[in-house]
XYZ file of C-alpha atoms in Angstrom:
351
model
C 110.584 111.833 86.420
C 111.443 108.507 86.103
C 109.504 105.236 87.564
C 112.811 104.433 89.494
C 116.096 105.791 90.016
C 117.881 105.442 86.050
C 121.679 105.446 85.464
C 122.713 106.884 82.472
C 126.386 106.398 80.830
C 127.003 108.917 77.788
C 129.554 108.382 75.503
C 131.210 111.436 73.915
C 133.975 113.251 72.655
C 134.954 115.719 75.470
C 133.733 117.518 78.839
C 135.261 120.905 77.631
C 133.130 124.153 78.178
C 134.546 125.478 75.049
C 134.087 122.527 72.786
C 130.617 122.121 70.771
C 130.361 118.757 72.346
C 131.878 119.486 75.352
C 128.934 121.928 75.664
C 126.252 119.769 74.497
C 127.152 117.609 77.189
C 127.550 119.870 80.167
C 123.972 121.661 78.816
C 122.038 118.515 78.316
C 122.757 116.750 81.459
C 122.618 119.970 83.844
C 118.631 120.442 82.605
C 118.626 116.723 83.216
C 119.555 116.810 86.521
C 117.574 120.463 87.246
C 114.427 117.733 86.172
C 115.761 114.880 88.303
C 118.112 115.217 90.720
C 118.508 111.877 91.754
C 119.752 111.002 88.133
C 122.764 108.911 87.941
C 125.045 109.841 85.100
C 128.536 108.646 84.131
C 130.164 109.271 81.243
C 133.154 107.740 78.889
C 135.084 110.159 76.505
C 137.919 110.417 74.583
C 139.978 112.024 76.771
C 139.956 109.061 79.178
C 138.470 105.410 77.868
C 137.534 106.298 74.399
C 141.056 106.708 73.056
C 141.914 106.135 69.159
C 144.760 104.197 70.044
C 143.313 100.765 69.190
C 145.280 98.665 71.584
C 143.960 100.592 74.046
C 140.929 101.036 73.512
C 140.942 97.311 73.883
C 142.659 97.772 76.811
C 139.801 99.938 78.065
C 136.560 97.942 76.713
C 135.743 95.469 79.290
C 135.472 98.728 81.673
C 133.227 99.790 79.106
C 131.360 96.646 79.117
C 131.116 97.029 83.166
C 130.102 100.640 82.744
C 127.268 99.675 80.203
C 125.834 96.757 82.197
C 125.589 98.754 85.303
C 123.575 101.416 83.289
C 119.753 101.303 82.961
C 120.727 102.991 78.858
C 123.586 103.919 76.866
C 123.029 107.550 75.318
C 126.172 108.232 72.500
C 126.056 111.368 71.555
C 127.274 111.616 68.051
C 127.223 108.309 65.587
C 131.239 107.732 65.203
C 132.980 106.228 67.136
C 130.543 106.873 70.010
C 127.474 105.299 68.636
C 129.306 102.293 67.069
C 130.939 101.442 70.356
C 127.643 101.842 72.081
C 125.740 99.894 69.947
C 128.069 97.215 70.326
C 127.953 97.534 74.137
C 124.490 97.706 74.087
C 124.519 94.385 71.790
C 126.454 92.481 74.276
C 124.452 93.880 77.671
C 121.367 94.111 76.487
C 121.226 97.542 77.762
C 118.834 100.037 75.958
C 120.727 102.367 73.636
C 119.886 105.984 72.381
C 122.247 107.885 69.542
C 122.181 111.494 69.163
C 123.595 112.256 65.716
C 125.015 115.804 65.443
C 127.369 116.366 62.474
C 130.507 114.970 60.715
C 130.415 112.334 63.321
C 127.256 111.034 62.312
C 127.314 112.000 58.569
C 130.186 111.244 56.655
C 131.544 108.148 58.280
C 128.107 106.719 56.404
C 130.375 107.665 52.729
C 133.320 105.437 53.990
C 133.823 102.555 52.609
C 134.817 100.461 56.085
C 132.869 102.625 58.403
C 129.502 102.364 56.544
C 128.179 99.274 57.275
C 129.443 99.592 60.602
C 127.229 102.990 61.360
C 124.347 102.004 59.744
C 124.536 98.842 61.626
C 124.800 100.722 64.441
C 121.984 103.076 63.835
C 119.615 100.563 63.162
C 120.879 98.595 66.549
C 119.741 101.678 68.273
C 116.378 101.692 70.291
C 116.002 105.603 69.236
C 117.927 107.786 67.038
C 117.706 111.171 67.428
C 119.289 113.970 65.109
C 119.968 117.486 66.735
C 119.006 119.666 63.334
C 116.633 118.660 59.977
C 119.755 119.110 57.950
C 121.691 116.096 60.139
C 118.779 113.638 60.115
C 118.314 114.725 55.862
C 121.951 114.255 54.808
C 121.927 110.349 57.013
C 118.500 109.550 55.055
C 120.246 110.171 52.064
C 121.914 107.017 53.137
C 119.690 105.199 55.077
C 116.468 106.025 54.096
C 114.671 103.416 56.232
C 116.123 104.949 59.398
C 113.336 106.571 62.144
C 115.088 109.548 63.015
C 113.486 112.257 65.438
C 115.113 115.795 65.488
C 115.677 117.605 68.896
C 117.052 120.704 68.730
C 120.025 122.164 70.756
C 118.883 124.700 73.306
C 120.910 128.287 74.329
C 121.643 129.629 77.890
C 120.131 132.921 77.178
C 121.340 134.190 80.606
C 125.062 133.800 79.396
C 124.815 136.084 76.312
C 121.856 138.801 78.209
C 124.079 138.751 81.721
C 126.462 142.325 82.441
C 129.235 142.519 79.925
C 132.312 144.649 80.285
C 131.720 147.989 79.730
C 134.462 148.863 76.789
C 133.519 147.424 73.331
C 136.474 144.556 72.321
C 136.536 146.038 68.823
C 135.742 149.713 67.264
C 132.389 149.955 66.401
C 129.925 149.038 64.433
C 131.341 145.847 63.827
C 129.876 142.362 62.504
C 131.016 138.982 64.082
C 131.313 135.629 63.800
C 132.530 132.918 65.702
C 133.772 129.315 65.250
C 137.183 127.373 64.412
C 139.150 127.762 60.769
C 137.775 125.208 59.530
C 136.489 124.928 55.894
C 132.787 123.987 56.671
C 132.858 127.737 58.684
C 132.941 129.235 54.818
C 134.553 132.566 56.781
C 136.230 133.294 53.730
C 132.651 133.806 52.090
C 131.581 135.558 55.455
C 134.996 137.736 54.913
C 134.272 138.314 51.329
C 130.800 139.480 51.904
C 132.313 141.934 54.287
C 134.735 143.048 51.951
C 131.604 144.387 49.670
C 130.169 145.558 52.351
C 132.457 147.915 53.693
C 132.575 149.348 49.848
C 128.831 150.553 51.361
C 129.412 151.475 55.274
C 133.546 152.461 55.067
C 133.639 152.475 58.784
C 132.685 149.099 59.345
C 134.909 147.110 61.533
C 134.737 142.564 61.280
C 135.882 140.552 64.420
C 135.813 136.793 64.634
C 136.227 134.708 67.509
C 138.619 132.240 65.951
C 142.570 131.331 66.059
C 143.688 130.895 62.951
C 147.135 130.331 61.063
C 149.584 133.272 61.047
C 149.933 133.248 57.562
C 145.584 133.578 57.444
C 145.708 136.523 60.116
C 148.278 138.349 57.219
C 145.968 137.394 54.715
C 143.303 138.732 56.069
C 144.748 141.383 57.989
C 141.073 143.401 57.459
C 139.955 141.214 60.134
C 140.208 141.762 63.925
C 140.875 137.572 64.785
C 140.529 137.408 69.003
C 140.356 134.454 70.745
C 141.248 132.912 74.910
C 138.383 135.319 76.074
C 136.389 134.947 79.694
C 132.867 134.923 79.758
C 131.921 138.307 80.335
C 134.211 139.430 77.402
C 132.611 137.089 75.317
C 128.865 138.501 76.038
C 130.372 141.639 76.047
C 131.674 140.768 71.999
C 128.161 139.631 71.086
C 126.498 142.859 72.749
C 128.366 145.291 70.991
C 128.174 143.771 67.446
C 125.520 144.668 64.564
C 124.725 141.480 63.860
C 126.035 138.061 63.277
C 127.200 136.008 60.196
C 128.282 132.545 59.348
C 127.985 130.827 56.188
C 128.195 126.667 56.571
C 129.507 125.159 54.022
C 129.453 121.181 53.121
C 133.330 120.044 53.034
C 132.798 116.418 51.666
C 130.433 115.807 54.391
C 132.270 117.657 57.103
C 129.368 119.283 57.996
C 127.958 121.622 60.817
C 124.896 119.541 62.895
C 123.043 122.799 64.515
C 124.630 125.674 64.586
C 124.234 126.718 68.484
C 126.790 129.918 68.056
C 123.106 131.392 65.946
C 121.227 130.674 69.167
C 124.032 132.629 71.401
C 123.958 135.230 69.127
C 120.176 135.315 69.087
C 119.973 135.789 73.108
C 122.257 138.678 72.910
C 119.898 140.060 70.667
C 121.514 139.903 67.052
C 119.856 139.939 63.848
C 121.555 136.514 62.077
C 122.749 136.094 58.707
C 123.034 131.909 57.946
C 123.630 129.948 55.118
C 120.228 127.724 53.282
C 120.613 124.017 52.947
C 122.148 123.740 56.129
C 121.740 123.337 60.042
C 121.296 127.103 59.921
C 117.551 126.535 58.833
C 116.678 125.282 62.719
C 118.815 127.827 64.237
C 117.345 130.887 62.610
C 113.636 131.761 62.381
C 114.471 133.223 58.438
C 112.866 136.502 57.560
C 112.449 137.295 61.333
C 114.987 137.017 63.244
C 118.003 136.894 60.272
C 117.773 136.135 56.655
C 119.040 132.736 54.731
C 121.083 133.468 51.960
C 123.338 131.599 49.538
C 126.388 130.070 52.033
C 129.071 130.345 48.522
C 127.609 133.845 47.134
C 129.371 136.812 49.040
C 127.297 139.363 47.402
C 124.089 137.769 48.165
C 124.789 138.132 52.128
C 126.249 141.723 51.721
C 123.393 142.639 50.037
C 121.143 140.871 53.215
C 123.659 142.681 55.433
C 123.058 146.139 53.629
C 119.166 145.622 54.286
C 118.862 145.241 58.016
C 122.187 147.946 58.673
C 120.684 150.104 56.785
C 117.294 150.313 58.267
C 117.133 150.843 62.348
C 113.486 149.741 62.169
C 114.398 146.511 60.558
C 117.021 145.797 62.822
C 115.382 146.690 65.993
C 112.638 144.078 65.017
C 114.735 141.559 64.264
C 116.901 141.798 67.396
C 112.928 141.940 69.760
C 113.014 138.740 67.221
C 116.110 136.984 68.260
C 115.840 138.002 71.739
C 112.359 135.614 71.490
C 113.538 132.938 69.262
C 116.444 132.388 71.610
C 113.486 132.225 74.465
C 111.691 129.714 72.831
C 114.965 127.147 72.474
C 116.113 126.296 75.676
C 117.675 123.024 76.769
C 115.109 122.713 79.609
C 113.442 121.602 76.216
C 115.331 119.602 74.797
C 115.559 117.596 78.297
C 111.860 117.305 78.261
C 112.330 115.791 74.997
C 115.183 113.103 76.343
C 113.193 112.352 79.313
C 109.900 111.686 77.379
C 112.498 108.868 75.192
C 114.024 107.735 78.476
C 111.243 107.193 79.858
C 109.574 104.962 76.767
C 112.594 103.164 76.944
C 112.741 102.492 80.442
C 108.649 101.056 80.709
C 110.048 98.712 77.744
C 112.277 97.150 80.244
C 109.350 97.234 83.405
């Protein structure tokens, strides 16, 4: 794997299972370590040394600074704060340095006035700079149109989403689903408005989202079967017994989603997908076979894609065999192959 033993500290946001970069992490090294077992990782976060209490984080740096000198290459995985601080580690070690931009983190701190100069600084400091969709390394050469960015996408544990789910449905069906947090980029209110039309064409259709929103937005939208806090095996079990999946990204003044991994989960359950164009949804769907790219702010666009694969079995039959092989083809033994090839590069520069 590697000419000699490599340590590798990551800087990121979280080591949560249920956290995008939680996940990320927890994915990425495991098929690291599957590759080369004698792989030293350590990683800082925000939850211990990383804090956004400035005086600490003070506080913290020179342990930083240890961490980073003892490491054969810094990997941050997003560009704010985590590539910033590494870069600036990586400055004063003279330890290699690769950033993985994924989203908000590396997007809109670039349209700040303060932080601007600091992350492009940063990204040009880096020895690679990766971006996890098209649509993430696009919106920073906007920017920074200089920058070398290569994309590597996110990969899916397939055996998650295909393994035995419980046997009673969560919700009545046929229902659609989505998943992700209330936030505006989501756009579930255009998901929840496409719906709306929908159901004018199939009465019986039921709408769950994995989500935990406001009280006053479960009244609003009291249509809506919101569920959240559930295991594993009721979470395969929600993807299994769904129609098909929606979720239309939206770009909130740059608070924007970097991949879109919950279209890969839904994909190895077997799903036909329904994304939004202009986005990160364009890596994580194969449009036209597995799901169909729509419009993210035009309701009646994705009812209307909805309405075509519901209301043809032959359609949606080959779009879930469709899913179930686009999921195949993105796995994070992939993507690892694709960090070891840079660790690697990086590593002979220092030989």
């Amino acid at each position: 794997f590697f000419r000699r033993k490599m340590k590798i500290l990551f800087l990121n946001h979280d080591l949560s299972p249920y956290t995008g970069a939680g996940r990320f992490f927890i994915s990425l090294t495991s098929a690291l370590k599957h590759l080369a077992p004698d792989l030293a990782i350590r990683v800082a976060t925000s939850e211990d040394l990383i804090t956004t209490n400035k005086l600490k984080l003070l506080w913290n740096l020179p342990k930083i600074l240890r961490m980073a000198r003892d490491s054969d290459l810094v990997h941050a995985l997003d560009g704010w704060p985590y590539g910033f601080l590494g870069a600036f580690c990586a400055a004063v070690s003279g330890t290699k340095l690769v950033i993985t931009a994924i989203g908000t983190g590396g997007v809109k701190p670039l349209y700040s006035f303060w932080q601007r100069p600091l992350l492009r600084w940063s990204y040009h400091r880096a020895d690679k700079l990766v971006a996890v969709s098209r649509h993430t390394r696009d919106e920073i050469l906007r920017v920074a149109p200089s920058l070398n960015i290569e994309v590597i996408n996110h990969g899916v544990d397939r055996q998650k989403f295909q393994s035995t789910a419980s046997g009673q449905s969560l919700v009545a069906k046929p229902y659609l689903l989505s998943v992700g947090a209330w936030k505006k980029r989501k756009g579930l209110e255009y998901s929840i408005a496409a719906f709306d039309l929908l159901r004018e064409k199939i009465p019986n259709l039921n709408y769950a989202i994995l989500s935990n929103p406001p009280e006053e937005i479960k009244k609003k939208y009291d249509q809506v079967q919101f569920l959240s806090g559930l295991s594993e095996r009721d979470l395969a079990s929600l993807y299994q017994n769904a129609e098909l999946f929606i979720l239309l990204p939206q770009d909130d003044n740059k608070d924007i989603e970097g991949f879109g991994l919950i279209y890969l989960e839904a994909a190895a359950a077997g799903l036909p997908v329904i994304g939004a164009k202009n986005t990160s949804a364009e890596d994580a769907v194969s449009d036209g076979k597995n799901g169909i790219l729509v419009d993210g702010q035009n309701p009646k666009e994705a009812a209307e894609a909805m309405e075509r694969i519901l209301g043809n079995q032959e359609s949606r039959s080959r779009m879930s065999q469709e899913s179930l092989a686009f999921a195949k083809s993105m796995t994070w033994e992939k993507a690892a192959e694709s960090y070891k090839k840079i660790y690697n590069e990086l590593q002979s520069r220092n030989s």
